[in-house]
Amino acid sequence: ELFDNPNSYSTRLTTKALTIDIQKAVQQGDWNKAIKLANNEIKLASKEWTKTSPNYTQGIINMGMIYTYMGQYNEAEKYLKKNIYYWEKVAPNSEQYYLSLTILAHLYREMNRYNESLSLYKTCLKSESSFTGAHLLWQIYFNIASVYTQLGKYDFAEENFHKSLRY
Protein backbone atom coordinates (compact mmCIF):
# COMPACT_ATOMS: atom_id res chain seq x y z
CA GLU A 1 0.00 0.00 0.00
CA LEU A 2 1.23 3.43 -0.93
CA PHE A 3 0.37 5.07 2.39
CA ASP A 4 0.99 2.21 4.83
CA ASN A 5 3.98 3.91 6.41
CA PRO A 6 3.13 7.44 7.58
CA ASN A 7 6.78 8.08 8.50
CA SER A 8 7.93 7.78 4.88
CA TYR A 9 6.43 11.11 3.83
CA SER A 10 7.80 14.52 4.56
CA THR A 11 6.19 17.02 2.22
CA ARG A 12 3.04 18.99 2.71
CA LEU A 13 1.62 17.41 -0.39
CA THR A 14 1.29 14.15 1.48
CA THR A 15 -1.85 15.00 3.43
CA LYS A 16 -3.39 16.48 0.29
CA ALA A 17 -2.64 13.23 -1.54
CA LEU A 18 -4.11 11.27 1.35
CA THR A 19 -7.28 13.35 1.22
CA ILE A 20 -7.62 12.61 -2.50
CA ASP A 21 -7.07 8.89 -1.88
CA ILE A 22 -9.59 8.98 0.97
CA GLN A 23 -12.15 10.51 -1.38
CA LYS A 24 -11.48 7.77 -3.95
CA ALA A 25 -11.84 5.04 -1.32
CA VAL A 26 -15.13 6.58 -0.13
CA GLN A 27 -16.45 6.73 -3.69
CA GLN A 28 -15.57 3.05 -4.10
CA GLY A 29 -17.16 2.16 -0.76
CA ASP A 30 -13.84 0.84 0.55
CA TRP A 31 -14.44 1.98 4.13
CA ASN A 32 -11.53 0.09 5.69
CA LYS A 33 -9.07 1.71 3.31
CA ALA A 34 -10.61 5.15 3.84
CA ILE A 35 -10.37 4.80 7.63
CA LYS A 36 -6.77 3.56 7.41
CA LEU A 37 -5.79 6.50 5.19
CA ALA A 38 -7.53 9.02 7.46
CA ASN A 39 -5.71 7.60 10.47
CA ASN A 40 -2.41 8.05 8.62
CA GLU A 41 -3.43 11.61 7.76
CA ILE A 42 -4.08 12.32 11.43
CA LYS A 43 -0.62 10.98 12.34
CA LEU A 44 1.09 13.02 9.64
CA ALA A 45 -0.63 16.31 10.46
CA SER A 46 1.53 17.08 13.48
CA LYS A 47 4.66 16.61 11.36
CA GLU A 48 3.54 18.61 8.34
CA TRP A 49 1.43 21.48 9.62
CA THR A 50 1.61 24.11 12.31
CA LYS A 51 -1.12 23.81 14.92
CA THR A 52 -2.93 26.84 13.55
CA SER A 53 -2.96 25.62 9.94
CA PRO A 54 -6.45 24.79 8.66
CA ASN A 55 -4.97 21.50 7.42
CA TYR A 56 -3.92 20.41 10.92
CA THR A 57 -7.24 18.67 11.62
CA GLN A 58 -8.11 17.59 8.07
CA GLY A 59 -7.68 13.91 8.95
CA ILE A 60 -10.11 14.27 11.86
CA ILE A 61 -12.62 15.96 9.56
CA ASN A 62 -12.13 13.24 6.94
CA MET A 63 -12.70 10.56 9.57
CA GLY A 64 -15.96 12.26 10.57
CA MET A 65 -17.03 12.46 6.94
CA ILE A 66 -16.18 8.79 6.32
CA TYR A 67 -18.36 7.72 9.23
CA THR A 68 -21.10 10.05 7.99
CA TYR A 69 -21.06 8.36 4.57
CA MET A 70 -21.11 4.98 6.29
CA GLY A 71 -24.23 6.04 8.20
CA GLN A 72 -22.41 5.68 11.52
CA TYR A 73 -23.54 9.08 12.72
CA ASN A 74 -22.60 8.72 16.39
CA GLU A 75 -19.02 7.85 15.45
CA ALA A 76 -18.96 10.72 12.95
CA GLU A 77 -20.22 13.11 15.62
CA LYS A 78 -17.34 12.14 17.95
CA TYR A 79 -14.73 13.11 15.35
CA LEU A 80 -16.47 16.30 14.28
CA LYS A 81 -16.86 17.42 17.90
CA LYS A 82 -13.17 16.66 18.48
CA ASN A 83 -12.37 18.94 15.54
CA ILE A 84 -14.57 21.72 16.94
CA TYR A 85 -13.04 21.35 20.39
CA TYR A 86 -9.58 21.73 18.89
CA TRP A 87 -10.44 24.94 17.03
CA GLU A 88 -12.29 26.34 20.05
CA LYS A 89 -9.01 26.13 21.96
CA VAL A 90 -6.58 27.17 19.20
CA ALA A 91 -8.51 29.76 17.17
CA PRO A 92 -12.08 30.24 18.44
CA ASN A 93 -12.98 33.10 16.12
CA SER A 94 -11.35 31.71 13.01
CA GLU A 95 -13.04 30.76 9.79
CA GLN A 96 -11.81 27.21 10.38
CA TYR A 97 -13.75 27.06 13.66
CA TYR A 98 -16.95 28.20 11.99
CA LEU A 99 -16.42 25.88 9.04
CA SER A 100 -16.13 23.06 11.57
CA LEU A 101 -19.47 24.08 13.07
CA THR A 102 -21.11 23.94 9.64
CA ILE A 103 -19.80 20.42 9.06
CA LEU A 104 -21.35 19.26 12.34
CA ALA A 105 -24.55 21.16 11.50
CA HIS A 106 -24.72 19.22 8.24
CA LEU A 107 -24.36 15.95 10.15
CA TYR A 108 -27.19 16.97 12.49
CA ARG A 109 -29.33 17.73 9.46
CA GLU A 110 -28.61 14.23 8.14
CA MET A 111 -29.62 12.85 11.54
CA ASN A 112 -32.90 14.84 11.47
CA ARG A 113 -31.68 16.84 14.47
CA TYR A 114 -32.89 20.02 12.84
CA ASN A 115 -32.94 22.33 15.87
CA GLU A 116 -29.32 21.51 16.71
CA SER A 117 -28.40 22.05 13.09
CA LEU A 118 -30.09 25.45 12.99
CA SER A 119 -28.45 26.47 16.25
CA LEU A 120 -24.97 25.76 14.88
CA TYR A 121 -25.64 27.56 11.60
CA LYS A 122 -26.98 30.59 13.47
CA THR A 123 -23.94 30.62 15.74
CA CYS A 124 -21.82 30.92 12.61
CA LEU A 125 -23.86 33.86 11.35
CA LYS A 126 -23.23 35.78 14.56
CA SER A 127 -19.57 35.95 13.59
CA GLU A 128 -19.78 36.42 9.85
CA SER A 129 -17.07 39.10 10.04
CA SER A 130 -14.61 36.23 10.69
CA PHE A 131 -15.15 34.84 7.20
CA THR A 132 -12.70 35.72 4.46
CA GLY A 133 -14.97 34.69 1.63
CA ALA A 134 -18.63 34.80 0.79
CA HIS A 135 -18.72 31.09 -0.04
CA LEU A 136 -19.23 30.11 3.58
CA LEU A 137 -22.02 32.64 4.11
CA TRP A 138 -23.79 31.45 0.98
CA GLN A 139 -23.52 27.87 2.21
CA ILE A 140 -24.80 28.70 5.69
CA TYR A 141 -27.87 30.58 4.47
CA PHE A 142 -28.60 27.93 1.85
CA ASN A 143 -28.33 25.17 4.45
CA ILE A 144 -30.56 27.07 6.88
CA ALA A 145 -33.12 27.31 4.09
CA SER A 146 -32.81 23.56 3.56
CA VAL A 147 -33.41 22.83 7.25
CA TYR A 148 -36.45 25.09 7.33
CA THR A 149 -37.76 23.29 4.24
CA GLN A 150 -37.37 19.97 6.07
CA LEU A 151 -39.31 21.47 8.99
CA GLY A 152 -42.07 22.69 6.67
CA LYS A 153 -41.35 26.32 7.55
CA TYR A 154 -41.40 27.55 3.98
CA ASP A 155 -41.50 31.30 4.73
CA PHE A 156 -38.26 31.03 6.73
CA ALA A 157 -36.79 28.77 4.07
CA GLU A 158 -37.55 31.29 1.34
CA GLU A 159 -36.17 34.18 3.39
CA ASN A 160 -32.86 32.39 3.96
CA PHE A 161 -32.66 31.20 0.39
CA HIS A 162 -32.91 34.83 -0.75
CA LYS A 163 -30.20 35.78 1.74
CA SER A 164 -27.96 33.10 0.24
CA LEU A 165 -28.33 34.73 -3.17
CA ARG A 166 -26.65 37.89 -1.85
CA TYR A 167 -23.36 36.03 -1.62
mmCIF file with all atom_site columns, C-alpha atoms in Angstrom:
data_model
loop_
_atom_site.group_PDB
_atom_site.id
_atom_site.type_symbol
_atom_site.label_atom_id
_atom_site.label_alt_id
_atom_site.label_comp_id
_atom_site.label_asym_id
_atom_site.label_entity_id
_atom_site.label_seq_id
_atom_site.pdbx_PDB_ins_code
_atom_site.Cartn_x
_atom_site.Cartn_y
_atom_site.Cartn_z
_atom_site.occupancy
_atom_site.B_iso_or_equiv
_atom_site.pdbx_formal_charge
_atom_site.auth_seq_id
_atom_site.auth_comp_id
_atom_site.auth_asym_id
_atom_site.auth_atom_id
_atom_site.pdbx_PDB_model_num
ATOM 1   C CA . GLU A 1 1   ? 0.000   0.000  0.000  1.00 0.00 ? 1   GLU A CA 1
ATOM 2   C CA . LEU A 1 2   ? 1.230   3.425  -0.931 1.00 0.00 ? 2   LEU A CA 1
ATOM 3   C CA . PHE A 1 3   ? 0.371   5.070  2.388  1.00 0.00 ? 3   PHE A CA 1
ATOM 4   C CA . ASP A 1 4   ? 0.993   2.209  4.827  1.00 0.00 ? 4   ASP A CA 1
ATOM 5   C CA . ASN A 1 5   ? 3.980   3.912  6.415  1.00 0.00 ? 5   ASN A CA 1
ATOM 6   C CA . PRO A 1 6   ? 3.130   7.437  7.576  1.00 0.00 ? 6   PRO A CA 1
ATOM 7   C CA . ASN A 1 7   ? 6.778   8.077  8.499  1.00 0.00 ? 7   ASN A CA 1
ATOM 8   C CA . SER A 1 8   ? 7.929   7.779  4.883  1.00 0.00 ? 8   SER A CA 1
ATOM 9   C CA . TYR A 1 9   ? 6.425   11.115 3.829  1.00 0.00 ? 9   TYR A CA 1
ATOM 10  C CA . SER A 1 10  ? 7.801   14.521 4.558  1.00 0.00 ? 10  SER A CA 1
ATOM 11  C CA . THR A 1 11  ? 6.193   17.025 2.215  1.00 0.00 ? 11  THR A CA 1
ATOM 12  C CA . ARG A 1 12  ? 3.039   18.988 2.710  1.00 0.00 ? 12  ARG A CA 1
ATOM 13  C CA . LEU A 1 13  ? 1.615   17.410 -0.394 1.00 0.00 ? 13  LEU A CA 1
ATOM 14  C CA . THR A 1 14  ? 1.291   14.148 1.483  1.00 0.00 ? 14  THR A CA 1
ATOM 15  C CA . THR A 1 15  ? -1.846  15.002 3.433  1.00 0.00 ? 15  THR A CA 1
ATOM 16  C CA . LYS A 1 16  ? -3.387  16.483 0.293  1.00 0.00 ? 16  LYS A CA 1
ATOM 17  C CA . ALA A 1 17  ? -2.637  13.226 -1.542 1.00 0.00 ? 17  ALA A CA 1
ATOM 18  C CA . LEU A 1 18  ? -4.110  11.273 1.345  1.00 0.00 ? 18  LEU A CA 1
ATOM 19  C CA . THR A 1 19  ? -7.278  13.354 1.215  1.00 0.00 ? 19  THR A CA 1
ATOM 20  C CA . ILE A 1 20  ? -7.623  12.608 -2.495 1.00 0.00 ? 20  ILE A CA 1
ATOM 21  C CA . ASP A 1 21  ? -7.069  8.890  -1.880 1.00 0.00 ? 21  ASP A CA 1
ATOM 22  C CA . ILE A 1 22  ? -9.589  8.979  0.973  1.00 0.00 ? 22  ILE A CA 1
ATOM 23  C CA . GLN A 1 23  ? -12.155 10.510 -1.377 1.00 0.00 ? 23  GLN A CA 1
ATOM 24  C CA . LYS A 1 24  ? -11.480 7.770  -3.945 1.00 0.00 ? 24  LYS A CA 1
ATOM 25  C CA . ALA A 1 25  ? -11.838 5.044  -1.319 1.00 0.00 ? 25  ALA A CA 1
ATOM 26  C CA . VAL A 1 26  ? -15.130 6.576  -0.130 1.00 0.00 ? 26  VAL A CA 1
ATOM 27  C CA . GLN A 1 27  ? -16.452 6.733  -3.692 1.00 0.00 ? 27  GLN A CA 1
ATOM 28  C CA . GLN A 1 28  ? -15.569 3.050  -4.101 1.00 0.00 ? 28  GLN A CA 1
ATOM 29  C CA . GLY A 1 29  ? -17.160 2.165  -0.761 1.00 0.00 ? 29  GLY A CA 1
ATOM 30  C CA . ASP A 1 30  ? -13.838 0.840  0.551  1.00 0.00 ? 30  ASP A CA 1
ATOM 31  C CA . TRP A 1 31  ? -14.442 1.978  4.129  1.00 0.00 ? 31  TRP A CA 1
ATOM 32  C CA . ASN A 1 32  ? -11.530 0.085  5.695  1.00 0.00 ? 32  ASN A CA 1
ATOM 33  C CA . LYS A 1 33  ? -9.066  1.705  3.314  1.00 0.00 ? 33  LYS A CA 1
ATOM 34  C CA . ALA A 1 34  ? -10.610 5.154  3.838  1.00 0.00 ? 34  ALA A CA 1
ATOM 35  C CA . ILE A 1 35  ? -10.365 4.802  7.626  1.00 0.00 ? 35  ILE A CA 1
ATOM 36  C CA . LYS A 1 36  ? -6.771  3.562  7.409  1.00 0.00 ? 36  LYS A CA 1
ATOM 37  C CA . LEU A 1 37  ? -5.792  6.500  5.188  1.00 0.00 ? 37  LEU A CA 1
ATOM 38  C CA . ALA A 1 38  ? -7.528  9.016  7.456  1.00 0.00 ? 38  ALA A CA 1
ATOM 39  C CA . ASN A 1 39  ? -5.705  7.596  10.471 1.00 0.00 ? 39  ASN A CA 1
ATOM 40  C CA . ASN A 1 40  ? -2.410  8.053  8.616  1.00 0.00 ? 40  ASN A CA 1
ATOM 41  C CA . GLU A 1 41  ? -3.433  11.607 7.760  1.00 0.00 ? 41  GLU A CA 1
ATOM 42  C CA . ILE A 1 42  ? -4.076  12.324 11.433 1.00 0.00 ? 42  ILE A CA 1
ATOM 43  C CA . LYS A 1 43  ? -0.616  10.977 12.341 1.00 0.00 ? 43  LYS A CA 1
ATOM 44  C CA . LEU A 1 44  ? 1.085   13.018 9.635  1.00 0.00 ? 44  LEU A CA 1
ATOM 45  C CA . ALA A 1 45  ? -0.627  16.310 10.459 1.00 0.00 ? 45  ALA A CA 1
ATOM 46  C CA . SER A 1 46  ? 1.530   17.081 13.477 1.00 0.00 ? 46  SER A CA 1
ATOM 47  C CA . LYS A 1 47  ? 4.664   16.613 11.356 1.00 0.00 ? 47  LYS A CA 1
ATOM 48  C CA . GLU A 1 48  ? 3.537   18.615 8.340  1.00 0.00 ? 48  GLU A CA 1
ATOM 49  C CA . TRP A 1 49  ? 1.429   21.480 9.618  1.00 0.00 ? 49  TRP A CA 1
ATOM 50  C CA . THR A 1 50  ? 1.607   24.105 12.308 1.00 0.00 ? 50  THR A CA 1
ATOM 51  C CA . LYS A 1 51  ? -1.116  23.806 14.920 1.00 0.00 ? 51  LYS A CA 1
ATOM 52  C CA . THR A 1 52  ? -2.933  26.845 13.545 1.00 0.00 ? 52  THR A CA 1
ATOM 53  C CA . SER A 1 53  ? -2.962  25.615 9.941  1.00 0.00 ? 53  SER A CA 1
ATOM 54  C CA . PRO A 1 54  ? -6.453  24.786 8.659  1.00 0.00 ? 54  PRO A CA 1
ATOM 55  C CA . ASN A 1 55  ? -4.975  21.502 7.423  1.00 0.00 ? 55  ASN A CA 1
ATOM 56  C CA . TYR A 1 56  ? -3.922  20.415 10.918 1.00 0.00 ? 56  TYR A CA 1
ATOM 57  C CA . THR A 1 57  ? -7.237  18.671 11.616 1.00 0.00 ? 57  THR A CA 1
ATOM 58  C CA . GLN A 1 58  ? -8.109  17.591 8.071  1.00 0.00 ? 58  GLN A CA 1
ATOM 59  C CA . GLY A 1 59  ? -7.682  13.912 8.950  1.00 0.00 ? 59  GLY A CA 1
ATOM 60  C CA . ILE A 1 60  ? -10.111 14.269 11.856 1.00 0.00 ? 60  ILE A CA 1
ATOM 61  C CA . ILE A 1 61  ? -12.623 15.958 9.560  1.00 0.00 ? 61  ILE A CA 1
ATOM 62  C CA . ASN A 1 62  ? -12.125 13.241 6.944  1.00 0.00 ? 62  ASN A CA 1
ATOM 63  C CA . MET A 1 63  ? -12.697 10.565 9.574  1.00 0.00 ? 63  MET A CA 1
ATOM 64  C CA . GLY A 1 64  ? -15.958 12.258 10.566 1.00 0.00 ? 64  GLY A CA 1
ATOM 65  C CA . MET A 1 65  ? -17.028 12.464 6.945  1.00 0.00 ? 65  MET A CA 1
ATOM 66  C CA . ILE A 1 66  ? -16.182 8.786  6.315  1.00 0.00 ? 66  ILE A CA 1
ATOM 67  C CA . TYR A 1 67  ? -18.364 7.718  9.228  1.00 0.00 ? 67  TYR A CA 1
ATOM 68  C CA . THR A 1 68  ? -21.103 10.048 7.993  1.00 0.00 ? 68  THR A CA 1
ATOM 69  C CA . TYR A 1 69  ? -21.063 8.361  4.567  1.00 0.00 ? 69  TYR A CA 1
ATOM 70  C CA . MET A 1 70  ? -21.114 4.979  6.286  1.00 0.00 ? 70  MET A CA 1
ATOM 71  C CA . GLY A 1 71  ? -24.229 6.041  8.196  1.00 0.00 ? 71  GLY A CA 1
ATOM 72  C CA . GLN A 1 72  ? -22.413 5.680  11.517 1.00 0.00 ? 72  GLN A CA 1
ATOM 73  C CA . TYR A 1 73  ? -23.538 9.079  12.723 1.00 0.00 ? 73  TYR A CA 1
ATOM 74  C CA . ASN A 1 74  ? -22.600 8.719  16.389 1.00 0.00 ? 74  ASN A CA 1
ATOM 75  C CA . GLU A 1 75  ? -19.023 7.853  15.450 1.00 0.00 ? 75  GLU A CA 1
ATOM 76  C CA . ALA A 1 76  ? -18.957 10.723 12.955 1.00 0.00 ? 76  ALA A CA 1
ATOM 77  C CA . GLU A 1 77  ? -20.223 13.111 15.623 1.00 0.00 ? 77  GLU A CA 1
ATOM 78  C CA . LYS A 1 78  ? -17.335 12.137 17.948 1.00 0.00 ? 78  LYS A CA 1
ATOM 79  C CA . TYR A 1 79  ? -14.728 13.105 15.345 1.00 0.00 ? 79  TYR A CA 1
ATOM 80  C CA . LEU A 1 80  ? -16.471 16.296 14.283 1.00 0.00 ? 80  LEU A CA 1
ATOM 81  C CA . LYS A 1 81  ? -16.861 17.415 17.902 1.00 0.00 ? 81  LYS A CA 1
ATOM 82  C CA . LYS A 1 82  ? -13.172 16.658 18.476 1.00 0.00 ? 82  LYS A CA 1
ATOM 83  C CA . ASN A 1 83  ? -12.372 18.936 15.544 1.00 0.00 ? 83  ASN A CA 1
ATOM 84  C CA . ILE A 1 84  ? -14.568 21.724 16.940 1.00 0.00 ? 84  ILE A CA 1
ATOM 85  C CA . TYR A 1 85  ? -13.043 21.355 20.393 1.00 0.00 ? 85  TYR A CA 1
ATOM 86  C CA . TYR A 1 86  ? -9.583  21.732 18.885 1.00 0.00 ? 86  TYR A CA 1
ATOM 87  C CA . TRP A 1 87  ? -10.441 24.939 17.028 1.00 0.00 ? 87  TRP A CA 1
ATOM 88  C CA . GLU A 1 88  ? -12.290 26.336 20.049 1.00 0.00 ? 88  GLU A CA 1
ATOM 89  C CA . LYS A 1 89  ? -9.010  26.127 21.957 1.00 0.00 ? 89  LYS A CA 1
ATOM 90  C CA . VAL A 1 90  ? -6.582  27.174 19.200 1.00 0.00 ? 90  VAL A CA 1
ATOM 91  C CA . ALA A 1 91  ? -8.507  29.763 17.171 1.00 0.00 ? 91  ALA A CA 1
ATOM 92  C CA . PRO A 1 92  ? -12.075 30.240 18.443 1.00 0.00 ? 92  PRO A CA 1
ATOM 93  C CA . ASN A 1 93  ? -12.979 33.105 16.121 1.00 0.00 ? 93  ASN A CA 1
ATOM 94  C CA . SER A 1 94  ? -11.347 31.706 13.015 1.00 0.00 ? 94  SER A CA 1
ATOM 95  C CA . GLU A 1 95  ? -13.036 30.764 9.792  1.00 0.00 ? 95  GLU A CA 1
ATOM 96  C CA . GLN A 1 96  ? -11.809 27.211 10.378 1.00 0.00 ? 96  GLN A CA 1
ATOM 97  C CA . TYR A 1 97  ? -13.750 27.057 13.661 1.00 0.00 ? 97  TYR A CA 1
ATOM 98  C CA . TYR A 1 98  ? -16.950 28.203 11.986 1.00 0.00 ? 98  TYR A CA 1
ATOM 99  C CA . LEU A 1 99  ? -16.421 25.884 9.041  1.00 0.00 ? 99  LEU A CA 1
ATOM 100 C CA . SER A 1 100 ? -16.128 23.056 11.571 1.00 0.00 ? 100 SER A CA 1
ATOM 101 C CA . LEU A 1 101 ? -19.468 24.081 13.068 1.00 0.00 ? 101 LEU A CA 1
ATOM 102 C CA . THR A 1 102 ? -21.106 23.943 9.638  1.00 0.00 ? 102 THR A CA 1
ATOM 103 C CA . ILE A 1 103 ? -19.798 20.424 9.060  1.00 0.00 ? 103 ILE A CA 1
ATOM 104 C CA . LEU A 1 104 ? -21.346 19.264 12.341 1.00 0.00 ? 104 LEU A CA 1
ATOM 105 C CA . ALA A 1 105 ? -24.549 21.157 11.498 1.00 0.00 ? 105 ALA A CA 1
ATOM 106 C CA . HIS A 1 106 ? -24.721 19.220 8.235  1.00 0.00 ? 106 HIS A CA 1
ATOM 107 C CA . LEU A 1 107 ? -24.362 15.945 10.146 1.00 0.00 ? 107 LEU A CA 1
ATOM 108 C CA . TYR A 1 108 ? -27.187 16.967 12.486 1.00 0.00 ? 108 TYR A CA 1
ATOM 109 C CA . ARG A 1 109 ? -29.332 17.735 9.460  1.00 0.00 ? 109 ARG A CA 1
ATOM 110 C CA . GLU A 1 110 ? -28.609 14.225 8.143  1.00 0.00 ? 110 GLU A CA 1
ATOM 111 C CA . MET A 1 111 ? -29.624 12.850 11.541 1.00 0.00 ? 111 MET A CA 1
ATOM 112 C CA . ASN A 1 112 ? -32.896 14.840 11.468 1.00 0.00 ? 112 ASN A CA 1
ATOM 113 C CA . ARG A 1 113 ? -31.684 16.840 14.467 1.00 0.00 ? 113 ARG A CA 1
ATOM 114 C CA . TYR A 1 114 ? -32.887 20.024 12.840 1.00 0.00 ? 114 TYR A CA 1
ATOM 115 C CA . ASN A 1 115 ? -32.943 22.329 15.872 1.00 0.00 ? 115 ASN A CA 1
ATOM 116 C CA . GLU A 1 116 ? -29.322 21.514 16.714 1.00 0.00 ? 116 GLU A CA 1
ATOM 117 C CA . SER A 1 117 ? -28.395 22.047 13.087 1.00 0.00 ? 117 SER A CA 1
ATOM 118 C CA . LEU A 1 118 ? -30.094 25.451 12.994 1.00 0.00 ? 118 LEU A CA 1
ATOM 119 C CA . SER A 1 119 ? -28.454 26.472 16.245 1.00 0.00 ? 119 SER A CA 1
ATOM 120 C CA . LEU A 1 120 ? -24.972 25.762 14.878 1.00 0.00 ? 120 LEU A CA 1
ATOM 121 C CA . TYR A 1 121 ? -25.643 27.561 11.595 1.00 0.00 ? 121 TYR A CA 1
ATOM 122 C CA . LYS A 1 122 ? -26.979 30.594 13.467 1.00 0.00 ? 122 LYS A CA 1
ATOM 123 C CA . THR A 1 123 ? -23.941 30.617 15.736 1.00 0.00 ? 123 THR A CA 1
ATOM 124 C CA . CYS A 1 124 ? -21.819 30.923 12.612 1.00 0.00 ? 124 CYS A CA 1
ATOM 125 C CA . LEU A 1 125 ? -23.863 33.861 11.348 1.00 0.00 ? 125 LEU A CA 1
ATOM 126 C CA . LYS A 1 126 ? -23.228 35.777 14.562 1.00 0.00 ? 126 LYS A CA 1
ATOM 127 C CA . SER A 1 127 ? -19.569 35.955 13.587 1.00 0.00 ? 127 SER A CA 1
ATOM 128 C CA . GLU A 1 128 ? -19.776 36.423 9.846  1.00 0.00 ? 128 GLU A CA 1
ATOM 129 C CA . SER A 1 129 ? -17.074 39.097 10.039 1.00 0.00 ? 129 SER A CA 1
ATOM 130 C CA . SER A 1 130 ? -14.615 36.234 10.691 1.00 0.00 ? 130 SER A CA 1
ATOM 131 C CA . PHE A 1 131 ? -15.147 34.840 7.202  1.00 0.00 ? 131 PHE A CA 1
ATOM 132 C CA . THR A 1 132 ? -12.704 35.719 4.461  1.00 0.00 ? 132 THR A CA 1
ATOM 133 C CA . GLY A 1 133 ? -14.972 34.686 1.628  1.00 0.00 ? 133 GLY A CA 1
ATOM 134 C CA . ALA A 1 134 ? -18.629 34.797 0.789  1.00 0.00 ? 134 ALA A CA 1
ATOM 135 C CA . HIS A 1 135 ? -18.717 31.088 -0.045 1.00 0.00 ? 135 HIS A CA 1
ATOM 136 C CA . LEU A 1 136 ? -19.229 30.111 3.585  1.00 0.00 ? 136 LEU A CA 1
ATOM 137 C CA . LEU A 1 137 ? -22.019 32.640 4.109  1.00 0.00 ? 137 LEU A CA 1
ATOM 138 C CA . TRP A 1 138 ? -23.789 31.448 0.978  1.00 0.00 ? 138 TRP A CA 1
ATOM 139 C CA . GLN A 1 139 ? -23.520 27.868 2.207  1.00 0.00 ? 139 GLN A CA 1
ATOM 140 C CA . ILE A 1 140 ? -24.799 28.700 5.691  1.00 0.00 ? 140 ILE A CA 1
ATOM 141 C CA . TYR A 1 141 ? -27.872 30.584 4.467  1.00 0.00 ? 141 TYR A CA 1
ATOM 142 C CA . PHE A 1 142 ? -28.598 27.929 1.854  1.00 0.00 ? 142 PHE A CA 1
ATOM 143 C CA . ASN A 1 143 ? -28.330 25.166 4.454  1.00 0.00 ? 143 ASN A CA 1
ATOM 144 C CA . ILE A 1 144 ? -30.560 27.068 6.878  1.00 0.00 ? 144 ILE A CA 1
ATOM 145 C CA . ALA A 1 145 ? -33.120 27.314 4.086  1.00 0.00 ? 145 ALA A CA 1
ATOM 146 C CA . SER A 1 146 ? -32.807 23.564 3.558  1.00 0.00 ? 146 SER A CA 1
ATOM 147 C CA . VAL A 1 147 ? -33.409 22.831 7.248  1.00 0.00 ? 147 VAL A CA 1
ATOM 148 C CA . TYR A 1 148 ? -36.446 25.095 7.326  1.00 0.00 ? 148 TYR A CA 1
ATOM 149 C CA . THR A 1 149 ? -37.755 23.294 4.240  1.00 0.00 ? 149 THR A CA 1
ATOM 150 C CA . GLN A 1 150 ? -37.371 19.975 6.068  1.00 0.00 ? 150 GLN A CA 1
ATOM 151 C CA . LEU A 1 151 ? -39.312 21.466 8.992  1.00 0.00 ? 151 LEU A CA 1
ATOM 152 C CA . GLY A 1 152 ? -42.067 22.693 6.666  1.00 0.00 ? 152 GLY A CA 1
ATOM 153 C CA . LYS A 1 153 ? -41.346 26.321 7.551  1.00 0.00 ? 153 LYS A CA 1
ATOM 154 C CA . TYR A 1 154 ? -41.396 27.554 3.985  1.00 0.00 ? 154 TYR A CA 1
ATOM 155 C CA . ASP A 1 155 ? -41.498 31.298 4.725  1.00 0.00 ? 155 ASP A CA 1
ATOM 156 C CA . PHE A 1 156 ? -38.258 31.026 6.732  1.00 0.00 ? 156 PHE A CA 1
ATOM 157 C CA . ALA A 1 157 ? -36.791 28.769 4.066  1.00 0.00 ? 157 ALA A CA 1
ATOM 158 C CA . GLU A 1 158 ? -37.549 31.290 1.340  1.00 0.00 ? 158 GLU A CA 1
ATOM 159 C CA . GLU A 1 159 ? -36.172 34.182 3.393  1.00 0.00 ? 159 GLU A CA 1
ATOM 160 C CA . ASN A 1 160 ? -32.864 32.385 3.961  1.00 0.00 ? 160 ASN A CA 1
ATOM 161 C CA . PHE A 1 161 ? -32.662 31.199 0.386  1.00 0.00 ? 161 PHE A CA 1
ATOM 162 C CA . HIS A 1 162 ? -32.909 34.827 -0.753 1.00 0.00 ? 162 HIS A CA 1
ATOM 163 C CA . LYS A 1 163 ? -30.199 35.783 1.743  1.00 0.00 ? 163 LYS A CA 1
ATOM 164 C CA . SER A 1 164 ? -27.956 33.102 0.240  1.00 0.00 ? 164 SER A CA 1
ATOM 165 C CA . LEU A 1 165 ? -28.327 34.730 -3.170 1.00 0.00 ? 165 LEU A CA 1
ATOM 166 C CA . ARG A 1 166 ? -26.645 37.888 -1.850 1.00 0.00 ? 166 ARG A CA 1
ATOM 167 C CA . TYR A 1 167 ? -23.359 36.028 -1.617 1.00 0.00 ? 167 TYR A CA 1
#
